[in-house]
Amino acid sequence: QVQLVESGGRLVQAGDSLRLSCAVSGRMFSGYVMGWFRQAPGKEREIVASIKWSGSNTYYADSVKGRFTISRDNGKNTVYLQMNSLKPEDTAVYYCTLRFTDNGNWAYWGQGTQVTVSS
């Protein structure tokens, strides 16, 4: 059983930086894929970034490329989302998620953490 717990969301101003963390409990394997999704009010949930637990194969949505960085610390069993140059349109609930293979369903989800960017 895997559990994901996000933290780090808060109210910030446009242009600020913020780092989200996702603590992962349970045994992890290099082939697992970790992802960050977000959902803004009235919008569908969308993928922001993903990374293999091995550290390879990162993916970023076009809207965050060059501003966000996903990383993981195997020793701490934690995945991070470093968000720089934040914009009001980045306001959303951010969710950490996991899937067992590159093309599998996202099987586990955290409870989400709220990020609000004021203009």
mmCIF file of N, CA and C in Angstrom:
data_model
loop_
_atom_site.group_PDB
_atom_site.id
_atom_site.type_symbol
_atom_site.label_atom_id
_atom_site.label_comp_id
_atom_site.label_asym_id
_atom_site.label_seq_id
_atom_site.Cartn_x
_atom_site.Cartn_y
_atom_site.Cartn_z
ATOM 1 N N GLN A 1 0.847 -1.190 0.000
ATOM 2 C CA GLN A 1 0.000 0.000 0.000
ATOM 3 C C GLN A 1 0.883 1.242 0.000
ATOM 4 N N VAL A 2 0.546 2.180 -0.857
ATOM 5 C CA VAL A 2 1.303 3.430 -0.970
ATOM 6 C C VAL A 2 0.447 4.572 -0.456
ATOM 7 N N GLN A 3 1.045 5.443 0.294
ATOM 8 C CA GLN A 3 0.359 6.670 0.731
ATOM 9 C C GLN A 3 1.187 7.874 0.317
ATOM 10 N N LEU A 4 0.495 8.905 -0.126
ATOM 11 C CA LEU A 4 1.141 10.129 -0.589
ATOM 12 C C LEU A 4 0.591 11.296 0.221
ATOM 13 N N VAL A 5 1.484 12.100 0.763
ATOM 14 C CA VAL A 5 1.061 13.248 1.566
ATOM 15 C C VAL A 5 1.786 14.494 1.064
ATOM 16 N N GLU A 6 1.003 15.432 0.523
ATOM 17 C CA GLU A 6 1.578 16.675 0.006
ATOM 18 C C GLU A 6 1.667 17.718 1.099
ATOM 19 N N SER A 7 2.587 18.640 0.921
ATOM 20 C CA SER A 7 2.703 19.786 1.812
ATOM 21 C C SER A 7 3.389 20.918 1.065
ATOM 22 N N GLY A 8 3.299 22.112 1.637
ATOM 23 C CA GLY A 8 4.022 23.251 1.090
ATOM 24 C C GLY A 8 3.170 24.298 0.407
ATOM 25 N N GLY A 9 1.927 24.008 0.153
ATOM 26 C CA GLY A 9 1.074 24.988 -0.511
ATOM 27 C C GLY A 9 0.722 26.148 0.413
ATOM 28 N N ARG A 10 0.626 27.333 -0.159
ATOM 29 C CA ARG A 10 0.248 28.517 0.619
ATOM 30 C C ARG A 10 -0.038 29.666 -0.330
ATOM 31 N N LEU A 11 -0.364 30.813 0.228
ATOM 32 C CA LEU A 11 -0.610 32.026 -0.536
ATOM 33 C C LEU A 11 0.718 32.738 -0.791
ATOM 34 N N VAL A 12 0.969 33.042 -2.067
ATOM 35 C CA VAL A 12 2.179 33.766 -2.443
ATOM 36 C C VAL A 12 1.805 34.853 -3.451
ATOM 37 N N GLN A 13 2.757 35.716 -3.748
ATOM 38 C CA GLN A 13 2.533 36.769 -4.730
ATOM 39 C C GLN A 13 3.117 36.359 -6.080
ATOM 40 N N ALA A 14 2.598 36.952 -7.121
ATOM 41 C CA ALA A 14 3.128 36.679 -8.453
ATOM 42 C C ALA A 14 4.626 36.960 -8.494
ATOM 43 N N GLY A 15 5.357 36.048 -9.123
ATOM 44 C CA GLY A 15 6.804 36.175 -9.202
ATOM 45 C C GLY A 15 7.547 35.427 -8.108
ATOM 46 N N ASP A 16 6.844 35.032 -7.073
ATOM 47 C CA ASP A 16 7.473 34.298 -5.967
ATOM 48 C C ASP A 16 7.791 32.865 -6.362
ATOM 49 N N SER A 17 8.539 32.202 -5.483
ATOM 50 C CA SER A 17 8.849 30.780 -5.647
ATOM 51 C C SER A 17 8.242 29.993 -4.493
ATOM 52 N N LEU A 18 8.005 28.725 -4.754
ATOM 53 C CA LEU A 18 7.407 27.844 -3.754
ATOM 54 C C LEU A 18 7.840 26.425 -4.057
ATOM 55 N N ARG A 19 8.084 25.635 -3.027
ATOM 56 C CA ARG A 19 8.419 24.230 -3.240
ATOM 57 C C ARG A 19 7.380 23.347 -2.551
ATOM 58 N N LEU A 20 6.776 22.489 -3.326
ATOM 59 C CA LEU A 20 5.851 21.497 -2.793
ATOM 60 C C LEU A 20 6.594 20.195 -2.535
ATOM 61 N N SER A 21 6.169 19.496 -1.505
ATOM 62 C CA SER A 21 6.755 18.204 -1.180
ATOM 63 C C SER A 21 5.671 17.138 -1.168
ATOM 64 N N CYS A 22 6.063 15.928 -1.508
ATOM 65 C CA CYS A 22 5.163 14.779 -1.460
ATOM 66 C C CYS A 22 5.908 13.640 -0.777
ATOM 67 N N ALA A 23 5.509 13.347 0.449
ATOM 68 C CA ALA A 23 6.108 12.252 1.195
ATOM 69 C C ALA A 23 5.448 10.947 0.790
ATOM 70 N N VAL A 24 6.257 9.980 0.429
ATOM 71 C CA VAL A 24 5.764 8.700 -0.075
ATOM 72 C C VAL A 24 6.045 7.611 0.945
ATOM 73 N N SER A 25 5.009 6.901 1.347
ATOM 74 C CA SER A 25 5.212 5.753 2.216
ATOM 75 C C SER A 25 4.935 4.493 1.420
ATOM 76 N N GLY A 26 5.668 3.439 1.732
ATOM 77 C CA GLY A 26 5.545 2.208 0.977
ATOM 78 C C GLY A 26 6.805 1.968 0.169
ATOM 79 N N ARG A 27 6.948 0.730 -0.261
ATOM 80 C CA ARG A 27 8.154 0.370 -0.998
ATOM 81 C C ARG A 27 8.096 0.925 -2.410
ATOM 82 N N MET A 28 9.177 1.547 -2.834
ATOM 83 C CA MET A 28 9.224 2.157 -4.147
ATOM 84 C C MET A 28 10.197 1.403 -5.040
ATOM 85 N N PHE A 29 9.911 1.415 -6.337
ATOM 86 C CA PHE A 29 10.769 0.771 -7.319
ATOM 87 C C PHE A 29 11.144 1.782 -8.396
ATOM 88 N N SER A 30 12.292 1.562 -9.018
ATOM 89 C CA SER A 30 12.839 2.551 -9.942
ATOM 90 C C SER A 30 11.910 2.840 -11.113
ATOM 91 N N GLY A 31 11.075 1.871 -11.473
ATOM 92 C CA GLY A 31 10.198 2.045 -12.626
ATOM 93 C C GLY A 31 8.924 2.816 -12.338
ATOM 94 N N TYR A 32 8.634 3.048 -11.073
ATOM 95 C CA TYR A 32 7.435 3.806 -10.731
ATOM 96 C C TYR A 32 7.569 5.224 -11.258
ATOM 97 N N VAL A 33 6.425 5.815 -11.568
ATOM 98 C CA VAL A 33 6.398 7.181 -12.079
ATOM 99 C C VAL A 33 5.618 8.045 -11.094
ATOM 100 N N MET A 34 6.225 9.136 -10.696
ATOM 101 C CA MET A 34 5.573 10.092 -9.800
ATOM 102 C C MET A 34 5.126 11.293 -10.611
ATOM 103 N N GLY A 35 3.964 11.820 -10.272
ATOM 104 C CA GLY A 35 3.464 12.971 -11.009
ATOM 105 C C GLY A 35 2.883 14.029 -10.091
ATOM 106 N N TRP A 36 2.862 15.222 -10.612
ATOM 107 C CA TRP A 36 2.146 16.332 -9.979
ATOM 108 C C TRP A 36 1.059 16.780 -10.941
ATOM 109 N N PHE A 37 -0.159 16.824 -10.460
ATOM 110 C CA PHE A 37 -1.300 17.360 -11.184
ATOM 111 C C PHE A 37 -1.792 18.606 -10.451
ATOM 112 N N ARG A 38 -2.620 19.375 -11.131
ATOM 113 C CA ARG A 38 -3.269 20.495 -10.462
ATOM 114 C C ARG A 38 -4.688 20.654 -10.998
ATOM 115 N N GLN A 39 -5.531 21.222 -10.159
ATOM 116 C CA GLN A 39 -6.912 21.485 -10.554
ATOM 117 C C GLN A 39 -7.325 22.851 -10.042
ATOM 118 N N ALA A 40 -7.622 23.729 -10.977
ATOM 119 C CA ALA A 40 -8.106 25.067 -10.647
ATOM 120 C C ALA A 40 -9.634 25.042 -10.588
ATOM 121 N N PRO A 41 -10.248 25.983 -9.886
ATOM 122 C CA PRO A 41 -11.713 26.013 -9.782
ATOM 123 C C PRO A 41 -12.372 26.059 -11.154
ATOM 124 N N GLY A 42 -13.315 25.162 -11.374
ATOM 125 C CA GLY A 42 -14.039 25.140 -12.629
ATOM 126 C C GLY A 42 -13.296 24.533 -13.791
ATOM 127 N N LYS A 43 -12.114 23.991 -13.527
ATOM 128 C CA LYS A 43 -11.315 23.406 -14.605
ATOM 129 C C LYS A 43 -11.023 21.944 -14.322
ATOM 130 N N GLU A 44 -10.643 21.227 -15.372
ATOM 131 C CA GLU A 44 -10.293 19.824 -15.205
ATOM 132 C C GLU A 44 -8.895 19.699 -14.596
ATOM 133 N N ARG A 45 -8.691 18.555 -13.946
ATOM 134 C CA ARG A 45 -7.371 18.279 -13.410
ATOM 135 C C ARG A 45 -6.396 18.088 -14.567
ATOM 136 N N GLU A 46 -5.225 18.674 -14.469
ATOM 137 C CA GLU A 46 -4.237 18.564 -15.528
ATOM 138 C C GLU A 46 -2.877 18.187 -14.963
ATOM 139 N N ILE A 47 -2.115 17.469 -15.780
ATOM 140 C CA ILE A 47 -0.791 17.074 -15.347
ATOM 141 C C ILE A 47 0.142 18.270 -15.458
ATOM 142 N N VAL A 48 1.019 18.401 -14.467
ATOM 143 C CA VAL A 48 1.999 19.477 -14.436
ATOM 144 C C VAL A 48 3.383 18.946 -14.769
ATOM 145 N N ALA A 49 3.763 17.849 -14.114
ATOM 146 C CA ALA A 49 5.094 17.294 -14.314
ATOM 147 C C ALA A 49 5.108 15.850 -13.834
ATOM 148 N N SER A 50 6.081 15.089 -14.330
ATOM 149 C CA SER A 50 6.245 13.722 -13.857
ATOM 150 C C SER A 50 7.714 13.339 -13.922
ATOM 151 N N ILE A 51 8.047 12.305 -13.160
ATOM 152 C CA ILE A 51 9.429 11.819 -13.108
ATOM 153 C C ILE A 51 9.419 10.365 -12.703
ATOM 154 N N LYS A 52 10.330 9.596 -13.263
ATOM 155 C CA LYS A 52 10.478 8.215 -12.813
ATOM 156 C C LYS A 52 11.207 8.207 -11.487
ATOM 157 N N TRP A 53 10.885 7.205 -10.682
ATOM 158 C CA TRP A 53 11.532 7.123 -9.377
ATOM 159 C C TRP A 53 13.050 6.980 -9.525
ATOM 160 N N SER A 54 13.491 6.465 -10.656
ATOM 161 C CA SER A 54 14.927 6.367 -10.927
ATOM 162 C C SER A 54 15.551 7.739 -11.172
ATOM 163 N N GLY A 55 14.719 8.731 -11.412
ATOM 164 C CA GLY A 55 15.205 10.083 -11.672
ATOM 165 C C GLY A 55 15.231 10.454 -13.135
ATOM 166 N N SER A 56 14.942 9.504 -13.984
ATOM 167 C CA SER A 56 14.980 9.757 -15.421
ATOM 168 C C SER A 56 13.595 10.132 -15.925
ATOM 169 N N ASN A 57 13.526 10.437 -17.216
ATOM 170 C CA ASN A 57 12.260 10.633 -17.920
ATOM 171 C C ASN A 57 11.359 11.679 -17.277
ATOM 172 N N THR A 58 11.844 12.887 -17.175
ATOM 173 C CA THR A 58 10.984 13.946 -16.675
ATOM 174 C C THR A 58 10.093 14.483 -17.786
ATOM 175 N N TYR A 59 8.923 14.954 -17.380
ATOM 176 C CA TYR A 59 7.949 15.545 -18.313
ATOM 177 C C TYR A 59 7.404 16.809 -17.671
ATOM 178 N N TYR A 60 7.184 17.823 -18.507
ATOM 179 C CA TYR A 60 6.581 19.071 -18.029
ATOM 180 C C TYR A 60 5.504 19.524 -18.999
ATOM 181 N N ALA A 61 4.421 20.015 -18.437
ATOM 182 C CA ALA A 61 3.418 20.652 -19.279
ATOM 183 C C ALA A 61 4.009 21.934 -19.865
ATOM 184 N N ASP A 62 3.568 22.282 -21.050
ATOM 185 C CA ASP A 62 4.099 23.484 -21.712
ATOM 186 C C ASP A 62 3.938 24.723 -20.845
ATOM 187 N N SER A 63 2.860 24.777 -20.092
ATOM 188 C CA SER A 63 2.552 25.965 -19.299
ATOM 189 C C SER A 63 3.530 26.204 -18.156
ATOM 190 N N VAL A 64 4.310 25.167 -17.806
ATOM 191 C CA VAL A 64 5.234 25.321 -16.663
ATOM 192 C C VAL A 64 6.698 25.107 -17.050
ATOM 193 N N LYS A 65 6.950 24.747 -18.295
ATOM 194 C CA LYS A 65 8.332 24.502 -18.721
ATOM 195 C C LYS A 65 9.190 25.732 -18.486
ATOM 196 N N GLY A 66 10.368 25.503 -17.909
ATOM 197 C CA GLY A 66 11.282 26.597 -17.642
ATOM 198 C C GLY A 66 11.025 27.287 -16.315
ATOM 199 N N ARG A 67 9.884 26.985 -15.688
ATOM 200 C CA ARG A 67 9.568 27.613 -14.388
ATOM 201 C C ARG A 67 9.492 26.587 -13.257
ATOM 202 N N PHE A 68 9.021 25.399 -13.555
ATOM 203 C CA PHE A 68 8.857 24.356 -12.539
ATOM 204 C C PHE A 68 9.903 23.257 -12.745
ATOM 205 N N THR A 69 10.313 22.663 -11.638
ATOM 206 C CA THR A 69 11.250 21.540 -11.692
ATOM 207 C C THR A 69 10.770 20.446 -10.752
ATOM 208 N N ILE A 70 10.653 19.231 -11.281
ATOM 209 C CA ILE A 70 10.292 18.089 -10.459
ATOM 210 C C ILE A 70 11.561 17.313 -10.119
ATOM 211 N N SER A 71 11.627 16.828 -8.887
ATOM 212 C CA SER A 71 12.795 16.047 -8.470
ATOM 213 C C SER A 71 12.366 15.080 -7.384
ATOM 214 N N ARG A 72 13.243 14.161 -7.053
ATOM 215 C CA ARG A 72 12.921 13.231 -5.969
ATOM 216 C C ARG A 72 14.175 12.965 -5.157
ATOM 217 N N ASP A 73 13.965 12.650 -3.903
ATOM 218 C CA ASP A 73 15.040 12.279 -2.994
ATOM 219 C C ASP A 73 14.730 10.872 -2.510
ATOM 220 N N ASN A 74 15.459 9.900 -3.061
ATOM 221 C CA ASN A 74 15.181 8.506 -2.709
ATOM 222 C C ASN A 74 15.389 8.241 -1.228
ATOM 223 N N GLY A 75 16.396 8.864 -0.661
ATOM 224 C CA GLY A 75 16.692 8.637 0.748
ATOM 225 C C GLY A 75 15.579 9.105 1.670
ATOM 226 N N LYS A 76 14.881 10.158 1.242
ATOM 227 C CA LYS A 76 13.790 10.694 2.046
ATOM 228 C C LYS A 76 12.433 10.222 1.541
ATOM 229 N N ASN A 77 12.436 9.432 0.468
ATOM 230 C CA ASN A 77 11.166 8.992 -0.131
ATOM 231 C C ASN A 77 10.236 10.184 -0.374
ATOM 232 N N THR A 78 10.765 11.190 -0.975
ATOM 233 C CA THR A 78 10.013 12.422 -1.181
ATOM 234 C C THR A 78 10.196 12.927 -2.607
ATOM 235 N N VAL A 79 9.103 13.432 -3.157
ATOM 236 C CA VAL A 79 9.118 14.065 -4.474
ATOM 237 C C VAL A 79 8.839 15.546 -4.277
ATOM 238 N N TYR A 80 9.534 16.372 -5.037
ATOM 239 C CA TYR A 80 9.391 17.818 -4.895
ATOM 240 C C TYR A 80 8.912 18.441 -6.205
ATOM 241 N N LEU A 81 8.253 19.568 -6.064
ATOM 242 C CA LEU A 81 7.932 20.395 -7.219
ATOM 243 C C LEU A 81 8.374 21.816 -6.876
ATOM 244 N N GLN A 82 9.490 22.221 -7.457
ATOM 245 C CA GLN A 82 9.981 23.575 -7.275
ATOM 246 C C GLN A 82 9.300 24.467 -8.296
ATOM 247 N N MET A 83 8.626 25.487 -7.819
ATOM 248 C CA MET A 83 7.859 26.377 -8.696
ATOM 249 C C MET A 83 8.427 27.781 -8.588
ATOM 250 N N ASN A 84 8.929 28.288 -9.678
ATOM 251 C CA ASN A 84 9.496 29.635 -9.731
ATOM 252 C C ASN A 84 8.651 30.518 -10.634
ATOM 253 N N SER A 85 8.828 31.818 -10.475
ATOM 254 C CA SER A 85 8.112 32.797 -11.310
ATOM 255 C C SER A 85 6.624 32.490 -11.361
ATOM 256 N N LEU A 86 6.044 32.301 -10.213
ATOM 257 C CA LEU A 86 4.640 31.908 -10.155
ATOM 258 C C LEU A 86 3.724 32.989 -10.717
ATOM 259 N N LYS A 87 2.656 32.527 -11.350
ATOM 260 C CA LYS A 87 1.664 33.412 -11.971
ATOM 261 C C LYS A 87 0.298 33.160 -11.336
ATOM 262 N N PRO A 88 -0.592 34.131 -11.390
ATOM 263 C CA PRO A 88 -1.940 33.900 -10.853
ATOM 264 C C PRO A 88 -2.616 32.670 -11.462
ATOM 265 N N GLU A 89 -2.325 32.377 -12.717
ATOM 266 C CA GLU A 89 -2.942 31.208 -13.351
ATOM 267 C C GLU A 89 -2.387 29.884 -12.843
ATOM 268 N N ASP A 90 -1.367 29.930 -11.994
ATOM 269 C CA ASP A 90 -0.873 28.709 -11.353
ATOM 270 C C ASP A 90 -1.699 28.360 -10.116
ATOM 271 N N THR A 91 -2.617 29.229 -9.742
ATOM 272 C CA THR A 91 -3.473 28.973 -8.589
ATOM 273 C C THR A 91 -4.293 27.711 -8.808
ATOM 274 N N ALA A 92 -4.190 26.773 -7.873
ATOM 275 C CA ALA A 92 -4.873 25.489 -8.006
ATOM 276 C C ALA A 92 -4.595 24.647 -6.767
ATOM 277 N N VAL A 93 -5.316 23.550 -6.665
ATOM 278 C CA VAL A 93 -4.948 22.501 -5.721
ATOM 279 C C VAL A 93 -3.990 21.575 -6.454
ATOM 280 N N TYR A 94 -2.852 21.322 -5.856
ATOM 281 C CA TYR A 94 -1.823 20.487 -6.462
ATOM 282 C C TYR A 94 -1.846 19.110 -5.800
ATOM 283 N N TYR A 95 -1.851 18.083 -6.647
ATOM 284 C CA TYR A 95 -1.935 16.708 -6.189
ATOM 285 C C TYR A 95 -0.695 15.933 -6.601
ATOM 286 N N CYS A 96 -0.222 15.108 -5.700
ATOM 287 C CA CYS A 96 0.851 14.164 -5.985
ATOM 288 C C CYS A 96 0.215 12.829 -6.344
ATOM 289 N N THR A 97 0.799 12.136 -7.305
ATOM 290 C CA THR A 97 0.221 10.882 -7.744
ATOM 291 C C THR A 97 1.306 9.912 -8.192
ATOM 292 N N LEU A 98 0.938 8.645 -8.290
ATOM 293 C CA LEU A 98 1.905 7.591 -8.637
ATOM 294 C C LEU A 98 1.270 6.597 -9.590
ATOM 295 N N ARG A 99 2.052 6.109 -10.527
ATOM 296 C CA ARG A 99 1.633 4.958 -11.318
ATOM 297 C C ARG A 99 2.794 3.994 -11.421
ATOM 298 N N PHE A 100 2.452 2.734 -11.680
ATOM 299 C CA PHE A 100 3.455 1.689 -11.572
ATOM 300 C C PHE A 100 4.288 1.535 -12.840
ATOM 301 N N THR A 101 3.755 1.997 -13.962
ATOM 302 C CA THR A 101 4.454 1.902 -15.240
ATOM 303 C C THR A 101 4.296 3.207 -16.009
ATOM 304 N N ASP A 102 5.067 3.343 -17.090
ATOM 305 C CA ASP A 102 5.032 4.570 -17.890
ATOM 306 C C ASP A 102 3.646 4.889 -18.431
ATOM 307 N N ASN A 103 2.884 3.868 -18.762
ATOM 308 C CA ASN A 103 1.599 4.098 -19.426
ATOM 309 C C ASN A 103 0.405 3.627 -18.615
ATOM 310 N N GLY A 104 0.639 3.257 -17.363
ATOM 311 C CA GLY A 104 -0.457 2.775 -16.536
ATOM 312 C C GLY A 104 -1.322 3.904 -16.016
ATOM 313 N N ASN A 105 -2.390 3.508 -15.353
ATOM 314 C CA ASN A 105 -3.258 4.504 -14.721
ATOM 315 C C ASN A 105 -2.561 5.082 -13.492
ATOM 316 N N TRP A 106 -2.909 6.312 -13.183
ATOM 317 C CA TRP A 106 -2.408 6.903 -11.944
ATOM 318 C C TRP A 106 -3.178 6.250 -10.793
ATOM 319 N N ALA A 107 -2.462 5.448 -10.009
ATOM 320 C CA ALA A 107 -3.110 4.538 -9.077
ATOM 321 C C ALA A 107 -3.331 5.120 -7.688
ATOM 322 N N TYR A 108 -2.457 5.982 -7.250
ATOM 323 C CA TYR A 108 -2.545 6.552 -5.912
ATOM 324 C C TYR A 108 -2.472 8.072 -5.989
ATOM 325 N N TRP A 109 -3.241 8.707 -5.117
ATOM 326 C CA TRP A 109 -3.311 10.173 -5.091
ATOM 327 C C TRP A 109 -3.191 10.678 -3.656
ATOM 328 N N GLY A 110 -2.552 11.827 -3.520
ATOM 329 C CA GLY A 110 -2.561 12.489 -2.232
ATOM 330 C C GLY A 110 -3.823 13.307 -2.051
ATOM 331 N N GLN A 111 -3.914 13.983 -0.928
ATOM 332 C CA GLN A 111 -5.118 14.750 -0.606
ATOM 333 C C GLN A 111 -5.108 16.141 -1.242
ATOM 334 N N GLY A 112 -3.961 16.566 -1.717
ATOM 335 C CA GLY A 112 -3.848 17.867 -2.373
ATOM 336 C C GLY A 112 -3.384 18.960 -1.428
ATOM 337 N N THR A 113 -2.750 19.963 -2.007
ATOM 338 C CA THR A 113 -2.309 21.136 -1.248
ATOM 339 C C THR A 113 -2.618 22.383 -2.072
ATOM 340 N N GLN A 114 -3.172 23.400 -1.417
ATOM 341 C CA GLN A 114 -3.640 24.585 -2.119
ATOM 342 C C GLN A 114 -2.504 25.570 -2.347
ATOM 343 N N VAL A 115 -2.356 25.983 -3.597
ATOM 344 C CA VAL A 115 -1.423 27.046 -3.960
ATOM 345 C C VAL A 115 -2.247 28.203 -4.510
ATOM 346 N N THR A 116 -2.089 29.367 -3.914
ATOM 347 C CA THR A 116 -2.791 30.563 -4.368
ATOM 348 C C THR A 116 -1.774 31.641 -4.687
ATOM 349 N N VAL A 117 -1.825 32.148 -5.914
ATOM 350 C CA VAL A 117 -0.892 33.174 -6.357
ATOM 351 C C VAL A 117 -1.675 34.462 -6.579
ATOM 352 N N SER A 118 -1.356 35.468 -5.804
ATOM 353 C CA SER A 118 -2.055 36.746 -5.945
ATOM 354 C C SER A 118 -1.301 37.654 -6.911
ATOM 355 N N SER A 119 -2.055 38.499 -7.606
ATOM 356 C CA SER A 119 -1.430 39.390 -8.592
ATOM 357 C C SER A 119 -1.028 40.710 -7.965
#
